[in-house]
Amino acid sequence: MKAILFDFGGTIDTDGVHWGEKFWEYYERLDVPVRKDDFERAFVAVEKELADVPILRQATFYETLRKQLKLQFKRLNLDGKDERLQSMLDACYRDIDTTIRGAKHVIEALGERYRLGIVSNFYGNLETVCKEFDLYRYFSAVVDSVVVGLRKPDPAIWSLALKIVEVNPEDAWVVGDSYARDIVPAKQLGCTTIWLKGKSWSTPESTEAADYTINRFAEVKSILL
């Protein structure tokens, strides 16, 4: 095995927690007056808006979170000047920063043995975000859906990353939290898959496409090293 391709959002940044669930943690913690089903609809709509009309190409992760929260508040008819928005933003960013710093130790160790790449449905600013958290130097490929014009679960986005790192599918691992978007298409290509099974919105009926299943990102070391 020569390479590892990682998902980013929900994998490296939240250690397996779906971003809808991650945001909802802060809505609950700060007693924001909204029902979860209303929040979930707002979350999905905002993600689609940011993917369809990319306005974050040079934004940092902090700026990305701020834009997401502002758009969510707007769709939920909440006051965008509510001090809880800023509290949510700061708390979430601190949490993510801590999680990524932990993941970076794992990534650094893996980088000594494998070529590494990231494949993410993002907003055009994945390279900026990787540099923000000092991750960029570890990766031979940083594939952002908005930049390349391909989105998961299309296997073509994974094929592109494999081409960049110059590795055949059978010589590559794929690590991701989304069974449908990461694990299934990677397995279709012939990669060996590691599913980070965390706090998600859905449970697949079958998990046969996952060669390995882990519950924390750090567990990849026991498989890959």
Phi, psi and omega in degrees: 000136188242339187215158173230129174251129181249146159285160178253291184293121182092349181245290181284323188273333182238002179058044173096001180268123176304140185296331175297319178290324179296312177299318183298330176305319184279327173300317179290315184300323184259012176054045175287128187283082180208146177278150184296321181295324176293318178299315182300319177296319179295318180301310181299317181296319180293318179298320178294319179299315182289331177284322183283326181233078185295117180236015187241023190302329179247011186283144172285173178295321178299315179293325178295314177300317180299316179295317179300313182294319179297318180291323176297313179301320181297315180291335179267006180058038177259154181291117179295347178261004177301128183298341178294332178299312179296322178296318177297316181300310183293318180294318180295316181297318178299318180298313181294319179301316179296316180297316182293322178298323176293317179295328183298324177298320178293313181299318180299317179295318180293327181294343178284343183245331187234158163282139186241148175214158174241137176231117188216140164283102187231205190238016182095355185238023182299320179298317178300316181294318178298322177291323179303321182259015178058041178256336191304323185294344182274347191247133175278337180224130173234099189254111183255126185305318181294321182291318186267350178075024177229147180227143170298145012270017179299119180301341183299329180290326175288322177300321178298316179296319178299322179295320181294318180276357175060052180224140175284153181307320183291349179254014185233144169265149171232131181239124180199160181269340181267114180298316185286323187267333183254304191287312183298308181294325179295320178294323178300326180283339182108010177282161172266130193246144174234114182266119174275096184273101182241212181275108188236174176271346185212158177237124181292149179291326178228146180238026185292342179283348180269116177287326176223150175232131179232163180248345176224146183302320183300339181293346178297334181298323182290339178267320191262345181245000000 
